[in-house]
Tab-separated table of C-alpha atoms in Angstrom:
chain	number	residue	atom	x	y	z
S	90	CYS	CA	-151.791	174.981	-29.909
S	91	ARG	CA	-155.143	176.729	-29.802
S	92	ASP	CA	-157.201	176.577	-33.010
S	93	LEU	CA	-159.610	179.225	-34.345
S	94	ASP	CA	-162.462	177.656	-32.351
S	95	GLY	CA	-160.446	178.019	-29.134
S	96	GLU	CA	-159.844	174.270	-28.805
S	97	LEU	CA	-156.457	173.176	-27.479
S	98	HIS	CA	-154.372	170.575	-29.347
S	99	GLU	CA	-151.221	168.832	-28.203
S	100	LEU	CA	-147.883	169.696	-29.775
S	101	ASP	CA	-147.183	167.486	-32.837
S	102	SER	CA	-150.848	166.418	-33.063
S	103	GLN	CA	-153.022	166.214	-36.185
S	104	TRP	CA	-156.794	166.552	-36.637
S	105	ARG	CA	-159.523	167.142	-39.209
S	106	THR	CA	-161.858	170.105	-38.751
S	107	ASP	CA	-165.632	170.136	-39.240
S	108	SER	CA	-164.983	172.002	-42.502
S	109	CYS	CA	-162.794	169.131	-43.824
S	110	HIS	CA	-159.371	170.708	-43.318
S	111	ASP	CA	-156.447	168.622	-42.084
S	112	CYS	CA	-154.464	170.494	-39.441
S	113	SER	CA	-151.303	169.898	-37.499
S	114	CYS	CA	-149.737	171.591	-34.514
S	115	SER	CA	-146.015	172.242	-34.409
S	116	GLU	CA	-144.031	174.491	-32.128
S	117	GLY	CA	-145.273	178.016	-32.729
S	118	ALA	CA	-147.741	177.267	-35.549
S	119	ILE	CA	-150.876	175.509	-36.699
S	120	ASP	CA	-150.907	174.502	-40.364
S	121	CYS	CA	-154.118	173.548	-42.138
S	122	CYS	CA	-154.932	172.525	-45.694
S	123	SER	CA	-158.014	171.214	-47.428
S	124	SER	CA	-158.485	167.458	-47.419
S	125	PHE	CA	-160.635	167.490	-50.548
S	126	LEU	CA	-160.518	168.297	-54.248
S	127	THR	CA	-162.646	171.252	-55.382
S	128	PRO	CA	-164.503	171.118	-58.700
S	129	SER	CA	-163.445	174.038	-60.890
S	130	ASP	CA	-164.579	173.328	-64.456
S	131	TYR	CA	-168.268	172.511	-64.706
S	132	ASP	CA	-171.489	174.171	-65.861
S	133	GLU	CA	-171.940	176.681	-63.022
S	134	GLU	CA	-175.084	178.112	-64.614
S	135	ASN	CA	-177.018	174.846	-64.338
S	136	CYS	CA	-175.076	172.949	-61.685
S	137	VAL	CA	-174.006	173.412	-58.077
S	138	SER	CA	-171.194	171.829	-56.051
S	139	ILE	CA	-172.082	170.427	-52.632
S	140	LEU	CA	-169.516	169.454	-49.996
S	141	ASN	CA	-170.383	166.315	-48.042
S	142	LYS	CA	-168.808	167.044	-44.645
S	143	GLU	CA	-169.015	163.401	-43.570
S	144	THR	CA	-166.899	162.099	-46.458
S	145	CYS	CA	-165.102	165.409	-47.224
S	146	THR	CA	-165.891	165.087	-50.922
S	147	TYR	CA	-167.706	167.325	-53.392
S	148	LYS	CA	-170.565	166.254	-55.597
S	149	VAL	CA	-171.651	168.396	-58.544
S	150	VAL	CA	-175.346	168.130	-59.329
S	151	GLU	CA	-177.997	169.913	-61.360
S	152	LYS	CA	-179.456	172.896	-59.506
S	153	ASP	CA	-183.019	171.796	-60.282
S	154	ASP	CA	-182.510	168.080	-59.625
S	155	HIS	CA	-179.862	167.068	-57.079
S	156	SER	CA	-180.247	163.418	-58.081
S	157	LYS	CA	-178.562	164.144	-61.437
S	158	GLU	CA	-174.787	164.585	-61.420
S	159	CYS	CA	-173.023	167.040	-63.704
S	160	PRO	CA	-169.744	166.332	-65.502
S	161	VAL	CA	-166.664	167.951	-63.978
S	162	HIS	CA	-163.709	168.558	-66.280
S	163	LYS	CA	-161.180	169.822	-63.724
S	164	TRP	CA	-160.579	169.383	-59.990
S	165	VAL	CA	-158.237	171.505	-57.837
S	166	GLY	CA	-156.739	170.490	-54.541
């Protein structure tokens, strides 16, 4: 299988992309899905969600002070 970046993967192999998607190669197809939960119910006016690509997790913090986390009421994934 050849992924969107042009990299070849063996049949029946699995890998995680740089954008935190888990992919697998089967005969005739590559299937990918997100490996993380996405915050969907938080104060978007004052807060921002940031994806940590090393841990493949989101953190929701205040726009003006990234050291302060914001409450998240719903996650989707």
